[in-house]
PDB file of N, CA and C in Angstrom:
ATOM      1  N   UNK A   1       0.838  -1.211   0.000  1.00 42.00           N
ATOM      2  CA  UNK A   1       0.000   0.000   0.000  1.00 42.00           C
ATOM      3  C   UNK A   1       0.866   1.252   0.000  1.00 42.00           C
ATOM      4  N   UNK A   2       2.007   1.204   0.711  1.00 49.00           N
ATOM      5  CA  UNK A   2       2.885   2.373   0.751  1.00 49.00           C
ATOM      6  C   UNK A   2       3.447   2.672  -0.642  1.00 49.00           C
ATOM      7  N   UNK A   3       3.801   1.606  -1.394  1.00 48.00           N
ATOM      8  CA  UNK A   3       4.313   1.804  -2.757  1.00 48.00           C
ATOM      9  C   UNK A   3       3.256   2.446  -3.637  1.00 48.00           C
ATOM     10  N   UNK A   4       2.025   1.972  -3.509  1.00 45.00           N
ATOM     11  CA  UNK A   4       0.922   2.534  -4.285  1.00 45.00           C
ATOM     12  C   UNK A   4       0.727   3.998  -3.926  1.00 45.00           C
ATOM     13  N   UNK A   5       0.793   4.303  -2.640  1.00 54.00           N
ATOM     14  CA  UNK A   5       0.623   5.682  -2.184  1.00 54.00           C
ATOM     15  C   UNK A   5       1.720   6.577  -2.759  1.00 54.00           C
ATOM     16  N   UNK A   6       2.965   6.099  -2.733  1.00 58.00           N
ATOM     17  CA  UNK A   6       4.071   6.905  -3.258  1.00 58.00           C
ATOM     18  C   UNK A   6       3.948   7.082  -4.766  1.00 58.00           C
ATOM     19  N   UNK A   7       3.474   6.064  -5.462  1.00 63.00           N
ATOM     20  CA  UNK A   7       3.249   6.166  -6.899  1.00 63.00           C
ATOM     21  C   UNK A   7       2.182   7.195  -7.218  1.00 63.00           C
ATOM     22  N   UNK A   8       1.096   7.171  -6.450  1.00 71.00           N
ATOM     23  CA  UNK A   8       0.025   8.156  -6.631  1.00 71.00           C
ATOM     24  C   UNK A   8       0.549   9.561  -6.384  1.00 71.00           C
ATOM     25  N   UNK A   9       1.345   9.721  -5.347  1.00 69.00           N
ATOM     26  CA  UNK A   9       1.879  11.042  -5.008  1.00 69.00           C
ATOM     27  C   UNK A   9       2.791  11.547  -6.124  1.00 69.00           C
ATOM     28  N   UNK A  10       3.603  10.662  -6.693  1.00 74.00           N
ATOM     29  CA  UNK A  10       4.489  11.063  -7.796  1.00 74.00           C
ATOM     30  C   UNK A  10       3.682  11.568  -8.984  1.00 74.00           C
ATOM     31  N   UNK A  11       2.587  10.887  -9.298  1.00 77.00           N
ATOM     32  CA  UNK A  11       1.734  11.303 -10.413  1.00 77.00           C
ATOM     33  C   UNK A  11       1.110  12.668 -10.126  1.00 77.00           C
ATOM     34  N   UNK A  12       0.600  12.836  -8.919  1.00 75.00           N
ATOM     35  CA  UNK A  12      -0.030  14.097  -8.532  1.00 75.00           C
ATOM     36  C   UNK A  12       0.981  15.236  -8.567  1.00 75.00           C
ATOM     37  N   UNK A  13       2.198  14.986  -8.102  1.00 76.00           N
ATOM     38  CA  UNK A  13       3.232  16.020  -8.036  1.00 76.00           C
ATOM     39  C   UNK A  13       3.517  16.632  -9.408  1.00 76.00           C
ATOM     40  N   UNK A  14       3.381  15.838 -10.463  1.00 81.00           N
ATOM     41  CA  UNK A  14       3.657  16.326 -11.810  1.00 81.00           C
ATOM     42  C   UNK A  14       2.664  17.403 -12.249  1.00 81.00           C
ATOM     43  N   UNK A  15       1.513  17.456 -11.611  1.00 81.00           N
ATOM     44  CA  UNK A  15       0.465  18.400 -12.017  1.00 81.00           C
ATOM     45  C   UNK A  15       0.448  19.672 -11.172  1.00 81.00           C
ATOM     46  N   UNK A  16       1.319  19.764 -10.184  1.00 88.00           N
ATOM     47  CA  UNK A  16       1.272  20.872  -9.230  1.00 88.00           C
ATOM     48  C   UNK A  16       2.283  21.963  -9.550  1.00 88.00           C
ATOM     49  N   UNK A  17       2.012  23.169  -9.023  1.00 91.00           N
ATOM     50  CA  UNK A  17       2.993  24.240  -9.173  1.00 91.00           C
ATOM     51  C   UNK A  17       4.052  24.129  -8.072  1.00 91.00           C
ATOM     52  N   UNK A  18       5.042  24.982  -8.125  1.00 92.00           N
ATOM     53  CA  UNK A  18       6.174  24.919  -7.199  1.00 92.00           C
ATOM     54  C   UNK A  18       5.747  25.025  -5.737  1.00 92.00           C
ATOM     55  N   UNK A  19       4.841  25.940  -5.437  1.00 94.00           N
ATOM     56  CA  UNK A  19       4.390  26.127  -4.056  1.00 94.00           C
ATOM     57  C   UNK A  19       3.662  24.884  -3.548  1.00 94.00           C
ATOM     58  N   UNK A  20       2.797  24.345  -4.386  1.00 93.00           N
ATOM     59  CA  UNK A  20       2.034  23.159  -3.989  1.00 93.00           C
ATOM     60  C   UNK A  20       2.958  21.967  -3.770  1.00 93.00           C
ATOM     61  N   UNK A  21       3.965  21.841  -4.606  1.00 91.00           N
ATOM     62  CA  UNK A  21       4.935  20.750  -4.451  1.00 91.00           C
ATOM     63  C   UNK A  21       5.692  20.880  -3.131  1.00 91.00           C
ATOM     64  N   UNK A  22       6.110  22.114  -2.805  1.00 93.00           N
ATOM     65  CA  UNK A  22       6.826  22.346  -1.539  1.00 93.00           C
ATOM     66  C   UNK A  22       5.977  21.907  -0.346  1.00 93.00           C
ATOM     67  N   UNK A  23       4.705  22.281  -0.370  1.00 94.00           N
ATOM     68  CA  UNK A  23       3.805  21.961   0.741  1.00 94.00           C
ATOM     69  C   UNK A  23       3.593  20.451   0.838  1.00 94.00           C
ATOM     70  N   UNK A  24       3.260  19.792  -0.264  1.00 91.00           N
ATOM     71  CA  UNK A  24       3.026  18.350  -0.228  1.00 91.00           C
ATOM     72  C   UNK A  24       4.275  17.591   0.192  1.00 91.00           C
ATOM     73  N   UNK A  25       5.423  18.023  -0.280  1.00 90.00           N
ATOM     74  CA  UNK A  25       6.677  17.364   0.094  1.00 90.00           C
ATOM     75  C   UNK A  25       6.921  17.480   1.606  1.00 90.00           C
ATOM     76  N   UNK A  26       6.701  18.657   2.157  1.00 94.00           N
ATOM     77  CA  UNK A  26       6.912  18.866   3.596  1.00 94.00           C
ATOM     78  C   UNK A  26       5.928  18.041   4.422  1.00 94.00           C
ATOM     79  N   UNK A  27       4.682  17.968   3.975  1.00 93.00           N
ATOM     80  CA  UNK A  27       3.672  17.187   4.711  1.00 93.00           C
ATOM     81  C   UNK A  27       3.992  15.695   4.614  1.00 93.00           C
ATOM     82  N   UNK A  28       4.465  15.270   3.457  1.00 90.00           N
ATOM     83  CA  UNK A  28       4.850  13.862   3.287  1.00 90.00           C
ATOM     84  C   UNK A  28       5.978  13.502   4.250  1.00 90.00           C
ATOM     85  N   UNK A  29       6.934  14.406   4.414  1.00 92.00           N
ATOM     86  CA  UNK A  29       8.065  14.152   5.312  1.00 92.00           C
ATOM     87  C   UNK A  29       7.644  14.147   6.775  1.00 92.00           C
ATOM     88  N   UNK A  30       6.639  14.935   7.121  1.00 94.00           N
ATOM     89  CA  UNK A  30       6.204  15.025   8.519  1.00 94.00           C
ATOM     90  C   UNK A  30       4.684  15.112   8.584  1.00 94.00           C
ATOM     91  N   UNK A  31       4.030  13.949   8.576  1.00 91.00           N
ATOM     92  CA  UNK A  31       2.568  13.909   8.686  1.00 91.00           C
ATOM     93  C   UNK A  31       2.162  14.563  10.012  1.00 91.00           C
ATOM     94  N   UNK A  32       1.123  15.364   9.972  1.00 94.00           N
ATOM     95  CA  UNK A  32       0.651  16.040  11.174  1.00 94.00           C
ATOM     96  C   UNK A  32       1.407  17.324  11.468  1.00 94.00           C
ATOM     97  N   UNK A  33       2.179  17.799  10.500  1.00 95.00           N
ATOM     98  CA  UNK A  33       2.942  19.037  10.662  1.00 95.00           C
ATOM     99  C   UNK A  33       1.968  20.189  10.945  1.00 95.00           C
ATOM    100  N   UNK A  34       2.356  21.091  11.810  1.00 94.00           N
ATOM    101  CA  UNK A  34       1.488  22.237  12.077  1.00 94.00           C
ATOM    102  C   UNK A  34       1.658  23.258  10.961  1.00 94.00           C
ATOM    103  N   UNK A  35       0.627  24.072  10.793  1.00 91.00           N
ATOM    104  CA  UNK A  35       0.680  25.067   9.727  1.00 91.00           C
ATOM    105  C   UNK A  35       1.810  26.066   9.978  1.00 91.00           C
ATOM    106  N   UNK A  36       2.084  26.374  11.232  1.00 91.00           N
ATOM    107  CA  UNK A  36       3.162  27.333  11.527  1.00 91.00           C
ATOM    108  C   UNK A  36       4.543  26.743  11.195  1.00 91.00           C
ATOM    109  N   UNK A  37       4.750  25.468  11.458  1.00 94.00           N
ATOM    110  CA  UNK A  37       6.009  24.815  11.097  1.00 94.00           C
ATOM    111  C   UNK A  37       6.115  24.684   9.585  1.00 94.00           C
ATOM    112  N   UNK A  38       5.009  24.362   8.951  1.00 95.00           N
ATOM    113  CA  UNK A  38       4.979  24.231   7.497  1.00 95.00           C
ATOM    114  C   UNK A  38       5.336  25.547   6.814  1.00 95.00           C
ATOM    115  N   UNK A  39       4.909  26.649   7.398  1.00 94.00           N
ATOM    116  CA  UNK A  39       5.222  27.983   6.863  1.00 94.00           C
ATOM    117  C   UNK A  39       6.733  28.177   6.787  1.00 94.00           C
ATOM    118  N   UNK A  40       7.431  27.763   7.816  1.00 94.00           N
ATOM    119  CA  UNK A  40       8.889  27.889   7.860  1.00 94.00           C
ATOM    120  C   UNK A  40       9.537  26.904   6.881  1.00 94.00           C
ATOM    121  N   UNK A  41       9.077  25.670   6.925  1.00 94.00           N
ATOM    122  CA  UNK A  41       9.659  24.630   6.083  1.00 94.00           C
ATOM    123  C   UNK A  41       9.479  24.908   4.592  1.00 94.00           C
ATOM    124  N   UNK A  42       8.316  25.451   4.221  1.00 93.00           N
ATOM    125  CA  UNK A  42       8.031  25.723   2.811  1.00 93.00           C
ATOM    126  C   UNK A  42       8.506  27.114   2.397  1.00 93.00           C
ATOM    127  N   UNK A  43       8.955  27.904   3.372  1.00 94.00           N
ATOM    128  CA  UNK A  43       9.456  29.256   3.125  1.00 94.00           C
ATOM    129  C   UNK A  43       8.420  30.110   2.375  1.00 94.00           C
ATOM    130  N   UNK A  44       7.231  30.217   2.991  1.00 95.00           N
ATOM    131  CA  UNK A  44       6.134  30.996   2.402  1.00 95.00           C
ATOM    132  C   UNK A  44       5.554  31.930   3.438  1.00 95.00           C
ATOM    133  N   UNK A  45       4.921  32.975   2.943  1.00 95.00           N
ATOM    134  CA  UNK A  45       4.207  33.865   3.855  1.00 95.00           C
ATOM    135  C   UNK A  45       2.989  33.120   4.403  1.00 95.00           C
ATOM    136  N   UNK A  46       2.475  33.594   5.506  1.00 93.00           N
ATOM    137  CA  UNK A  46       1.298  32.979   6.115  1.00 93.00           C
ATOM    138  C   UNK A  46       0.110  32.997   5.154  1.00 93.00           C
ATOM    139  N   UNK A  47      -0.063  34.106   4.456  1.00 96.00           N
ATOM    140  CA  UNK A  47      -1.181  34.249   3.514  1.00 96.00           C
ATOM    141  C   UNK A  47      -1.040  33.283   2.342  1.00 96.00           C
ATOM    142  N   UNK A  48       0.155  33.198   1.769  1.00 96.00           N
ATOM    143  CA  UNK A  48       0.384  32.308   0.624  1.00 96.00           C
ATOM    144  C   UNK A  48       0.188  30.856   1.027  1.00 96.00           C
ATOM    145  N   UNK A  49       0.729  30.483   2.182  1.00 95.00           N
ATOM    146  CA  UNK A  49       0.591  29.109   2.660  1.00 95.00           C
ATOM    147  C   UNK A  49      -0.875  28.765   2.878  1.00 95.00           C
ATOM    148  N   UNK A  50      -1.611  29.668   3.477  1.00 94.00           N
ATOM    149  CA  UNK A  50      -3.027  29.442   3.721  1.00 94.00           C
ATOM    150  C   UNK A  50      -3.767  29.208   2.412  1.00 94.00           C
ATOM    151  N   UNK A  51      -3.457  30.014   1.410  1.00 96.00           N
ATOM    152  CA  UNK A  51      -4.080  29.872   0.095  1.00 96.00           C
ATOM    153  C   UNK A  51      -3.749  28.509  -0.521  1.00 96.00           C
ATOM    154  N   UNK A  52      -2.473  28.124  -0.496  1.00 96.00           N
ATOM    155  CA  UNK A  52      -2.031  26.867  -1.093  1.00 96.00           C
ATOM    156  C   UNK A  52      -2.661  25.679  -0.362  1.00 96.00           C
ATOM    157  N   UNK A  53      -2.663  25.705   0.960  1.00 95.00           N
ATOM    158  CA  UNK A  53      -3.247  24.603   1.734  1.00 95.00           C
ATOM    159  C   UNK A  53      -4.748  24.499   1.450  1.00 95.00           C
ATOM    160  N   UNK A  54      -5.436  25.638   1.383  1.00 95.00           N
ATOM    161  CA  UNK A  54      -6.868  25.617   1.045  1.00 95.00           C
ATOM    162  C   UNK A  54      -7.101  24.971  -0.318  1.00 95.00           C
ATOM    163  N   UNK A  55      -6.296  25.356  -1.298  1.00 93.00           N
ATOM    164  CA  UNK A  55      -6.431  24.785  -2.650  1.00 93.00           C
ATOM    165  C   UNK A  55      -6.214  23.268  -2.633  1.00 93.00           C
ATOM    166  N   UNK A  56      -5.166  22.830  -1.960  1.00 93.00           N
ATOM    167  CA  UNK A  56      -4.859  21.403  -1.914  1.00 93.00           C
ATOM    168  C   UNK A  56      -5.928  20.633  -1.140  1.00 93.00           C
ATOM    169  N   UNK A  57      -6.479  21.263  -0.122  1.00 93.00           N
ATOM    170  CA  UNK A  57      -7.538  20.626   0.654  1.00 93.00           C
ATOM    171  C   UNK A  57      -8.815  20.498  -0.186  1.00 93.00           C
ATOM    172  N   UNK A  58      -9.137  21.527  -0.956  1.00 93.00           N
ATOM    173  CA  UNK A  58     -10.317  21.484  -1.820  1.00 93.00           C
ATOM    174  C   UNK A  58     -10.178  20.411  -2.897  1.00 93.00           C
ATOM    175  N   UNK A  59      -8.961  20.167  -3.342  1.00 89.00           N
ATOM    176  CA  UNK A  59      -8.721  19.136  -4.360  1.00 89.00           C
ATOM    177  C   UNK A  59      -8.647  17.735  -3.759  1.00 89.00           C
ATOM    178  N   UNK A  60      -8.725  17.660  -2.431  1.00 89.00           N
ATOM    179  CA  UNK A  60      -8.713  16.352  -1.783  1.00 89.00           C
ATOM    180  C   UNK A  60      -7.335  15.759  -1.589  1.00 89.00           C
ATOM    181  N   UNK A  61      -6.291  16.605  -1.623  1.00 90.00           N
ATOM    182  CA  UNK A  61      -4.927  16.110  -1.470  1.00 90.00           C
ATOM    183  C   UNK A  61      -4.420  16.208  -0.039  1.00 90.00           C
ATOM    184  N   UNK A  62      -4.946  17.159   0.714  1.00 93.00           N
ATOM    185  CA  UNK A  62      -4.566  17.348   2.121  1.00 93.00           C
ATOM    186  C   UNK A  62      -5.818  17.392   2.973  1.00 93.00           C
ATOM    187  N   UNK A  63      -5.622  17.150   4.270  1.00 93.00           N
ATOM    188  CA  UNK A  63      -6.699  17.411   5.225  1.00 93.00           C
ATOM    189  C   UNK A  63      -6.098  18.114   6.430  1.00 93.00           C
ATOM    190  N   UNK A  64      -6.866  19.058   6.955  1.00 93.00           N
ATOM    191  CA  UNK A  64      -6.439  19.808   8.140  1.00 93.00           C
ATOM    192  C   UNK A  64      -7.298  19.370   9.312  1.00 93.00           C
ATOM    193  N   UNK A  65      -6.652  19.184  10.442  1.00 92.00           N
ATOM    194  CA  UNK A  65      -7.369  18.836  11.659  1.00 92.00           C
ATOM    195  C   UNK A  65      -7.034  19.891  12.705  1.00 92.00           C
ATOM    196  N   UNK A  66      -8.077  20.516  13.248  1.00 91.00           N
ATOM    197  CA  UNK A  66      -7.902  21.569  14.267  1.00 91.00           C
ATOM    198  C   UNK A  66      -7.312  20.942  15.522  1.00 91.00           C
ATOM    199  N   UNK A  67      -6.263  21.548  16.019  1.00 83.00           N
ATOM    200  CA  UNK A  67      -5.569  21.065  17.203  1.00 83.00           C
ATOM    201  C   UNK A  67      -5.332  22.269  18.113  1.00 83.00           C
ATOM    202  N   UNK A  68      -6.245  22.514  19.023  1.00 84.00           N
ATOM    203  CA  UNK A  68      -6.232  23.699  19.886  1.00 84.00           C
ATOM    204  C   UNK A  68      -6.274  24.963  19.038  1.00 84.00           C
ATOM    205  N   UNK A  69      -5.184  25.736  19.011  1.00 85.00           N
ATOM    206  CA  UNK A  69      -5.198  27.008  18.284  1.00 85.00           C
ATOM    207  C   UNK A  69      -4.600  26.913  16.885  1.00 85.00           C
ATOM    208  N   UNK A  70      -4.130  25.744  16.492  1.00 84.00           N
ATOM    209  CA  UNK A  70      -3.495  25.597  15.187  1.00 84.00           C
ATOM    210  C   UNK A  70      -4.074  24.402  14.445  1.00 84.00           C
ATOM    211  N   UNK A  71      -3.618  24.185  13.233  1.00 87.00           N
ATOM    212  CA  UNK A  71      -4.049  23.043  12.444  1.00 87.00           C
ATOM    213  C   UNK A  71      -2.882  22.096  12.243  1.00 87.00           C
ATOM    214  N   UNK A  72      -3.176  20.796  12.314  1.00 94.00           N
ATOM    215  CA  UNK A  72      -2.223  19.773  11.900  1.00 94.00           C
ATOM    216  C   UNK A  72      -2.620  19.354  10.502  1.00 94.00           C
ATOM    217  N   UNK A  73      -1.638  19.157   9.644  1.00 95.00           N
ATOM    218  CA  UNK A  73      -1.926  18.889   8.229  1.00 95.00           C
ATOM    219  C   UNK A  73      -1.420  17.501   7.864  1.00 95.00           C
ATOM    220  N   UNK A  74      -2.273  16.755   7.168  1.00 94.00           N
ATOM    221  CA  UNK A  74      -1.983  15.374   6.772  1.00 94.00           C
ATOM    222  C   UNK A  74      -2.255  15.201   5.289  1.00 94.00           C
ATOM    223  N   UNK A  75      -1.588  14.234   4.671  1.00 90.00           N
ATOM    224  CA  UNK A  75      -1.934  13.842   3.313  1.00 90.00           C
ATOM    225  C   UNK A  75      -3.294  13.171   3.341  1.00 90.00           C
ATOM    226  N   UNK A  76      -4.075  13.365   2.310  1.00 88.00           N
ATOM    227  CA  UNK A  76      -5.371  12.715   2.231  1.00 88.00           C
ATOM    228  C   UNK A  76      -5.170  11.214   2.061  1.00 88.00           C
ATOM    229  N   UNK A  77      -6.127  10.432   2.500  1.00 76.00           N
ATOM    230  CA  UNK A  77      -6.041   8.976   2.418  1.00 76.00           C
ATOM    231  C   UNK A  77      -5.887   8.480   0.982  1.00 76.00           C
ATOM    232  N   UNK A  78      -6.435   9.222   0.029  1.00 56.00           N
ATOM    233  CA  UNK A  78      -6.397   8.802  -1.375  1.00 56.00           C
ATOM    234  C   UNK A  78      -4.975   8.744  -1.930  1.00 56.00           C
ATOM    235  N   UNK A  79      -4.054   9.462  -1.312  1.00 53.00           N
ATOM    236  CA  UNK A  79      -2.677   9.472  -1.834  1.00 53.00           C
ATOM    237  C   UNK A  79      -1.868   8.329  -1.269  1.00 53.00           C
TER     238      UNK A  79
END
């Protein structure tokens, strides 16, 4: 299943822009990463990161889970 997931992610990555790739790569490396840590890791402004995460979430590639005052971000099960 992990091989299938990585294959799916590789296919999806080919269709994304640079910002989206940075975000998905960082989330893949650290499932449950907080949005504030992701901002640093992806080297994006808070506004840009929020926009990119919203887009990826709407496409079903990421999911955000509220964790007190922040969000933890995970790859969607489909990947």
